[in-house]
mmCIF file of N, CA and C in Angstrom:
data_model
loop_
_atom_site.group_PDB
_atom_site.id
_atom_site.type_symbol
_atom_site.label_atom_id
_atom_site.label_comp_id
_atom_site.label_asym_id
_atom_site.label_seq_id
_atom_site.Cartn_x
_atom_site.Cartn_y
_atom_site.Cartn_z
ATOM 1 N N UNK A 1 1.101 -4.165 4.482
ATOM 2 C CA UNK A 1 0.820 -5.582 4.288
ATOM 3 C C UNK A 1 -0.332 -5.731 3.297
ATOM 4 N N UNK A 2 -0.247 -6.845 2.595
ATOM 5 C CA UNK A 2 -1.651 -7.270 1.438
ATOM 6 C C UNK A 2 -2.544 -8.045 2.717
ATOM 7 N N UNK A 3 -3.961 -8.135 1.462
ATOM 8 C CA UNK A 3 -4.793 -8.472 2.093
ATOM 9 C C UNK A 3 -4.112 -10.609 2.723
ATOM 10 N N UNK A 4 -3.418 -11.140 1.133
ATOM 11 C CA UNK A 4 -3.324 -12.342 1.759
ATOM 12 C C UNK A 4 -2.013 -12.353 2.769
ATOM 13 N N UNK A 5 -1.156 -11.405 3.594
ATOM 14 C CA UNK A 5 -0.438 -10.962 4.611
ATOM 15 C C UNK A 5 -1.073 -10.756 5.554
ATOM 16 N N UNK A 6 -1.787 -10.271 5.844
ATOM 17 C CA UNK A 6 -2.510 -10.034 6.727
ATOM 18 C C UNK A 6 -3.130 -11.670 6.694
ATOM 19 N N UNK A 7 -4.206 -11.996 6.210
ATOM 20 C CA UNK A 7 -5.134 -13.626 6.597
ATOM 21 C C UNK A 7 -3.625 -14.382 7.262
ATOM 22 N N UNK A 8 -1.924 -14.731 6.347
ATOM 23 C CA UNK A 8 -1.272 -15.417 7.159
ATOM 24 C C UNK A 8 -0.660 -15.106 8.274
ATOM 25 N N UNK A 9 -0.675 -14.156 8.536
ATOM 26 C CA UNK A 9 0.048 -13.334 10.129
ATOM 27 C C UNK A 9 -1.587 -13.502 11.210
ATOM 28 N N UNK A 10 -2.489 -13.322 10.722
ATOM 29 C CA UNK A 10 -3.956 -13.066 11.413
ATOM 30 C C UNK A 10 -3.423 -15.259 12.164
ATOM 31 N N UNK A 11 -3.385 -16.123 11.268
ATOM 32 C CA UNK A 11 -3.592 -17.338 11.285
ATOM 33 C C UNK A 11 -2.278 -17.759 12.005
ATOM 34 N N UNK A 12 -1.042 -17.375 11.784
ATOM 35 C CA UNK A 12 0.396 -17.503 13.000
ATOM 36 C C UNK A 12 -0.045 -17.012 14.054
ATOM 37 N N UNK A 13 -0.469 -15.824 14.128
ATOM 38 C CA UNK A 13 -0.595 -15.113 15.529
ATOM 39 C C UNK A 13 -1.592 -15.986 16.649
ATOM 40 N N UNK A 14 -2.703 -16.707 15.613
ATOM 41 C CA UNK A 14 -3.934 -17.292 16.130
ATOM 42 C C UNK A 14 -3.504 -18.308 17.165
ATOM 43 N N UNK A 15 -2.491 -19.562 16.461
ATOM 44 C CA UNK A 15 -1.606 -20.204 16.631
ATOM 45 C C UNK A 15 -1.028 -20.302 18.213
ATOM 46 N N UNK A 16 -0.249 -19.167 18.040
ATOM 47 C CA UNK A 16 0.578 -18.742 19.128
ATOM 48 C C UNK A 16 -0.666 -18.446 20.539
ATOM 49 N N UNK A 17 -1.550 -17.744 19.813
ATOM 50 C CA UNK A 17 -2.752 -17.805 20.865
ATOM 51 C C UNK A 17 -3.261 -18.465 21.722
ATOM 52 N N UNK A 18 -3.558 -19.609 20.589
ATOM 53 C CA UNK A 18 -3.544 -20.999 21.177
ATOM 54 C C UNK A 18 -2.864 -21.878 21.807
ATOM 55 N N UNK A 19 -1.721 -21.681 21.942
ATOM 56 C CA UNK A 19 -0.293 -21.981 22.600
ATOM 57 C C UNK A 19 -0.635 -21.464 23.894
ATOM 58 N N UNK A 20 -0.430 -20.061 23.962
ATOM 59 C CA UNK A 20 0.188 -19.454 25.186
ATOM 60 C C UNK A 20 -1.475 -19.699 26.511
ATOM 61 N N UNK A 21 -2.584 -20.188 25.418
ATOM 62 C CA UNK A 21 -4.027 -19.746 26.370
ATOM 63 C C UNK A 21 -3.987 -21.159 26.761
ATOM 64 N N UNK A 22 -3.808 -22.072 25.745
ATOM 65 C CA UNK A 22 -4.400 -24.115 26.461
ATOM 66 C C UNK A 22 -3.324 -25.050 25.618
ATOM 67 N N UNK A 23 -1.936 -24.493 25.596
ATOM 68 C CA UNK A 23 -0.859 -25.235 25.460
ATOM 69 C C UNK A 23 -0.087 -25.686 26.709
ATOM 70 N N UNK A 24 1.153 -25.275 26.003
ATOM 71 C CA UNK A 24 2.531 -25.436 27.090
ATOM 72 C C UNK A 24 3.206 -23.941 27.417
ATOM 73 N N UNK A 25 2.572 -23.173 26.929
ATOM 74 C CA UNK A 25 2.846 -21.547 27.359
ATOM 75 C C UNK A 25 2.443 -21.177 28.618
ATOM 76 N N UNK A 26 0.995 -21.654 28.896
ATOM 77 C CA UNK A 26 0.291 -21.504 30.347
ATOM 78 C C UNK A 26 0.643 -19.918 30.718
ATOM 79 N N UNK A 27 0.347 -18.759 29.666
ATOM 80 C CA UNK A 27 -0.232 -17.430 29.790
ATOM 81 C C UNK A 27 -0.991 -17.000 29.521
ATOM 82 N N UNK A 28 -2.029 -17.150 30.029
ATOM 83 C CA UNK A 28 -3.001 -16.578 29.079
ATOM 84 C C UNK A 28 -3.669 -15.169 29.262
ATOM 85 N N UNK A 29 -2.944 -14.642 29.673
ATOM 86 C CA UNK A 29 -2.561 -12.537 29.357
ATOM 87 C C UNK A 29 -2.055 -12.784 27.841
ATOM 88 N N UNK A 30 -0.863 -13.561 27.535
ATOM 89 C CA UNK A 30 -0.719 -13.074 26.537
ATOM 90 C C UNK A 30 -1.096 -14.022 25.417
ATOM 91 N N UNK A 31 -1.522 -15.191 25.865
ATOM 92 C CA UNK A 31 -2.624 -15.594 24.517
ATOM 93 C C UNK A 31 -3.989 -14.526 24.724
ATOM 94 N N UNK A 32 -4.083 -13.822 25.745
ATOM 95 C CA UNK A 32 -5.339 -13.106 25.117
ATOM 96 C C UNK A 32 -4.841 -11.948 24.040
ATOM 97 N N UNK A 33 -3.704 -11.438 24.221
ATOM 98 C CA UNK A 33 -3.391 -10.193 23.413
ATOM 99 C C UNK A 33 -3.191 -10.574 22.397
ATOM 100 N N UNK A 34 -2.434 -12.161 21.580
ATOM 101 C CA UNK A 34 -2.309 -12.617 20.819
ATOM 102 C C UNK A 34 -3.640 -12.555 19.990
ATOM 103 N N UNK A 35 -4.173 -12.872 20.719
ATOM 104 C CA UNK A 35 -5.463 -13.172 20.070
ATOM 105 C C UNK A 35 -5.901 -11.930 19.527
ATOM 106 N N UNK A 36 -6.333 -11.012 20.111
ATOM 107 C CA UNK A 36 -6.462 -9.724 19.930
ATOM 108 C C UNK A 36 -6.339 -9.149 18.844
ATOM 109 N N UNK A 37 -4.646 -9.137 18.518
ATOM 110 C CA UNK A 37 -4.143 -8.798 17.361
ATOM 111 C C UNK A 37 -3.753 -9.541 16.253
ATOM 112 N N UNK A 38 -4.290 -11.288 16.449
ATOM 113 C CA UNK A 38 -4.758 -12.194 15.609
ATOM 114 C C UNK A 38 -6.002 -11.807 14.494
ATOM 115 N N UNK A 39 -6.774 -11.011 15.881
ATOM 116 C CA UNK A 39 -8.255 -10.226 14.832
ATOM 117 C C UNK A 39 -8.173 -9.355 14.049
ATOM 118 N N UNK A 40 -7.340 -8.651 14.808
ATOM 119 C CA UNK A 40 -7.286 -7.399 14.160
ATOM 120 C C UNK A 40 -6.679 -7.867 12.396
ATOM 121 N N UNK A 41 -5.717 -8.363 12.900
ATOM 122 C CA UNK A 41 -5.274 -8.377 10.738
ATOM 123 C C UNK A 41 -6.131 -9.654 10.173
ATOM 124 N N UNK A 42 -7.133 -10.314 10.855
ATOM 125 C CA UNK A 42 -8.389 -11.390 10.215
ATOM 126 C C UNK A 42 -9.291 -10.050 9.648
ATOM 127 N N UNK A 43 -9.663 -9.020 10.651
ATOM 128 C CA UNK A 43 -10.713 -8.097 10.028
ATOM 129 C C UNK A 43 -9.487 -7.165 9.049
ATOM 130 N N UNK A 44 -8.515 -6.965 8.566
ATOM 131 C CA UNK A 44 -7.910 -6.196 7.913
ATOM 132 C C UNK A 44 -7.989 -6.877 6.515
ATOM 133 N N UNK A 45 -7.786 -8.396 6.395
ATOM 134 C CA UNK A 45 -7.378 -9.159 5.291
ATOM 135 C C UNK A 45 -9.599 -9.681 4.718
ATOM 136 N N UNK A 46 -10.369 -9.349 5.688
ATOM 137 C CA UNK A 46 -11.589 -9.355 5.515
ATOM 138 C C UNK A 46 -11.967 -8.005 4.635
ATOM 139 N N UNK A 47 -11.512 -6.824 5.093
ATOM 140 C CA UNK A 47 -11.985 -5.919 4.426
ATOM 141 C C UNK A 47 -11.317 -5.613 2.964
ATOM 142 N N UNK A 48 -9.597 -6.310 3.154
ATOM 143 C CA UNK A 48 -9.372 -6.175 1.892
ATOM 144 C C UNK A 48 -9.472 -7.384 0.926
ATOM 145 N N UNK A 49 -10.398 -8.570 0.996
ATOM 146 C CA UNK A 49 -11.080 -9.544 -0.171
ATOM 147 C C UNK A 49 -12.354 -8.757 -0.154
ATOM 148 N N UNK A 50 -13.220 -8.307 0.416
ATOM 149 C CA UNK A 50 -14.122 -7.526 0.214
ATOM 150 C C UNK A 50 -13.923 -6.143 -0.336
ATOM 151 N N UNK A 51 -13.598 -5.606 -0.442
ATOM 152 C CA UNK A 51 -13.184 -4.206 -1.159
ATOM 153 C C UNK A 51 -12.780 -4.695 -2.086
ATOM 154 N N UNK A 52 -11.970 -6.316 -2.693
ATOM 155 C CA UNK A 52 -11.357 -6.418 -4.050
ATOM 156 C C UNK A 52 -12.450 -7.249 -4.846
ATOM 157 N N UNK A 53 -13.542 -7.586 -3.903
ATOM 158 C CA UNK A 53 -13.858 -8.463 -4.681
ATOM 159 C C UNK A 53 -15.504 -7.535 -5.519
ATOM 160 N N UNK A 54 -15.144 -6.178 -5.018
ATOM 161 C CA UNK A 54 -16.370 -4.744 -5.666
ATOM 162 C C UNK A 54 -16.230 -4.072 -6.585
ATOM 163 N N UNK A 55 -16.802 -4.747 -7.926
ATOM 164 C CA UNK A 55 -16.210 -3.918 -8.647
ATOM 165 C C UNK A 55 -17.297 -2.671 -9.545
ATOM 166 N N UNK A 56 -18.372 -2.766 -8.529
ATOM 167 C CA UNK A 56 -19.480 -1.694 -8.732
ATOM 168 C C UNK A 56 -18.526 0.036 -7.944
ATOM 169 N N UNK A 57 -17.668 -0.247 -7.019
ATOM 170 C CA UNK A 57 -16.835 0.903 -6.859
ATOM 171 C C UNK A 57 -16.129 2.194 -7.944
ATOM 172 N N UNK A 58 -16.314 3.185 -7.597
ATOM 173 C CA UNK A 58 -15.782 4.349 -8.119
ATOM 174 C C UNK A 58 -14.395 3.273 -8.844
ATOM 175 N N UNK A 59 -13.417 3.323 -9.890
ATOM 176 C CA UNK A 59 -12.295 3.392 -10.556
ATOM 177 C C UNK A 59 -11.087 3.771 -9.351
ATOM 178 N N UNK A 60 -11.043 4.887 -8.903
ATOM 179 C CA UNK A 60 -9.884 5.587 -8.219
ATOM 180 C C UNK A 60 -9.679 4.660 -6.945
ATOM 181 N N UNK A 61 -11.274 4.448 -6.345
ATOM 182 C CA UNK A 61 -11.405 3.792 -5.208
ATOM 183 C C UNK A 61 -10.738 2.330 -5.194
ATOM 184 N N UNK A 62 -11.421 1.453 -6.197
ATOM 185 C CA UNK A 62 -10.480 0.119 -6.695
ATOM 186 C C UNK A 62 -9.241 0.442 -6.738
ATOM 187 N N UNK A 63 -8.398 1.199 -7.648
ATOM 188 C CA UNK A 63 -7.257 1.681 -7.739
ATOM 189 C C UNK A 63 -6.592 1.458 -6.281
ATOM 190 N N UNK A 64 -7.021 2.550 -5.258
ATOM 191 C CA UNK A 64 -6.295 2.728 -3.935
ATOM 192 C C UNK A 64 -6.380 1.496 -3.356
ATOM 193 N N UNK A 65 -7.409 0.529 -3.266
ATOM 194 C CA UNK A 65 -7.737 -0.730 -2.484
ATOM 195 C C UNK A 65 -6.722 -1.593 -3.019
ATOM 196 N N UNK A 66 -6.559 -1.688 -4.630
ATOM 197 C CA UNK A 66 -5.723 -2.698 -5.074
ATOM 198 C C UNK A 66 -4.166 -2.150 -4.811
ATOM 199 N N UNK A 67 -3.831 -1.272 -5.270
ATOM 200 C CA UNK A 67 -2.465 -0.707 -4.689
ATOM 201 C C UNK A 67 -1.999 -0.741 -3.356
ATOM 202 N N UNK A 68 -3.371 -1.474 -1.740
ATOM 203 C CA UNK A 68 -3.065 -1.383 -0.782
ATOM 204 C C UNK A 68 -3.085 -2.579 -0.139
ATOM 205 N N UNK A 69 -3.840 -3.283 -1.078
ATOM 206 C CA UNK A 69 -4.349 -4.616 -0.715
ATOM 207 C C UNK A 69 -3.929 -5.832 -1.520
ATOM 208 N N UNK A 70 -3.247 -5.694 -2.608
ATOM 209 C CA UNK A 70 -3.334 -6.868 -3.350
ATOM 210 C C UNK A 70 -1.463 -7.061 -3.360
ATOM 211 N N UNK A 71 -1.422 -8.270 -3.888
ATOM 212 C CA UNK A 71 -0.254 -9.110 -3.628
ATOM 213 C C UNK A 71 0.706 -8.593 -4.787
ATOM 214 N N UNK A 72 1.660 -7.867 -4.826
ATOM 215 C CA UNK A 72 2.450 -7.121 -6.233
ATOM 216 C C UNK A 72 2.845 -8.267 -7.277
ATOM 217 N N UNK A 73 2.697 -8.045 -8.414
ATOM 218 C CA UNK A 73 3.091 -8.996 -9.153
ATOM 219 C C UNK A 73 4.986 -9.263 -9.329
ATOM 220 N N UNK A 74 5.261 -10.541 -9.590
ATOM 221 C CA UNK A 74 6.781 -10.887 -9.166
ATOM 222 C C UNK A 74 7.855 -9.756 -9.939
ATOM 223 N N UNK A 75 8.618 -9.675 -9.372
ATOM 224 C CA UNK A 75 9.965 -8.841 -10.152
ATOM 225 C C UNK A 75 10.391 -9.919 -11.344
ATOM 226 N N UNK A 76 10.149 -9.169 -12.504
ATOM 227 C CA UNK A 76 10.969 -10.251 -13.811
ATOM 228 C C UNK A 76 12.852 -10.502 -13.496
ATOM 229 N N UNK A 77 13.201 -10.940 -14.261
ATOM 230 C CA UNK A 77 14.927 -10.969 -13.840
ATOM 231 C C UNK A 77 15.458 -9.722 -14.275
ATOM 232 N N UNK A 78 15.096 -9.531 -15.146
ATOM 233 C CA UNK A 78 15.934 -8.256 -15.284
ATOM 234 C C UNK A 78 15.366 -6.528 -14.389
ATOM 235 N N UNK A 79 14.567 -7.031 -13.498
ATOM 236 C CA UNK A 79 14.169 -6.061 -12.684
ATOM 237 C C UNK A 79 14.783 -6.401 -11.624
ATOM 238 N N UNK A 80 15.514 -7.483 -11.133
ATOM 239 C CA UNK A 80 16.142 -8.151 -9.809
ATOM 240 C C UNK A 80 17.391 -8.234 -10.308
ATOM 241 N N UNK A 81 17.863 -7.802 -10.937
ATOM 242 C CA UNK A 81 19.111 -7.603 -11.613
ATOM 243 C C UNK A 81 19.398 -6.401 -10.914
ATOM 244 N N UNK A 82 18.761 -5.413 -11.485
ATOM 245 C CA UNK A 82 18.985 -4.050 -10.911
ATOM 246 C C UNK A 82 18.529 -3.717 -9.493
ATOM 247 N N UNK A 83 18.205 -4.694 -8.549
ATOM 248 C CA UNK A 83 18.135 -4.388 -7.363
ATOM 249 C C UNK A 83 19.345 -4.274 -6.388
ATOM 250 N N UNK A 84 19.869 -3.237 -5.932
ATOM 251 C CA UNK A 84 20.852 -3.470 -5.299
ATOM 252 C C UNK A 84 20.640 -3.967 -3.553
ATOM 253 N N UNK A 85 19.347 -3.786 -2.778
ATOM 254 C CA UNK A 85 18.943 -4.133 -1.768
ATOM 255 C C UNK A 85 19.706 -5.552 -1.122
#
């Protein structure tokens, strides 16, 4: 997942959190786990705008962060042409 995948799954999950803890879900076991793993990809999509936004970092290091973290740029048409998926 990119860093802005992570912030919108972190912000659905939150959601649902909020549902299941002081909605119409009335669980709140599993709005707590929601929540939980609401954080977890808030601190994932935190570390990767911070790691992108350093650019006093080693070269290789940026490299791996952006190749892990950043949003791929679109397929042109003639690259979705040849997709058979």
């Amino acid at each position: 997942m990119t860093g802005p995948e992570h912030y919108r799954e972190a912000e659905r999950l939150a959601d649902q959190a909020h549902h299941f803890t002081y909605g119409d879900g009335a669980d709140p076991v599993t709005g707590a786990a929601l929540a939980a793993e609401a954080q977890a990809h808030a601190t994932l999509a935190l570390a990767a705008a911070f790691a992108l936004s350093r650019f006093d970092m080693p070269t290789r290091d940026y490299e791996a962060w952006e190749h892990a973290a950043m949003t791929p740029e679109p397929k042109t048409a003639d690259e979705q042409d040849g997709d058979e998926d």
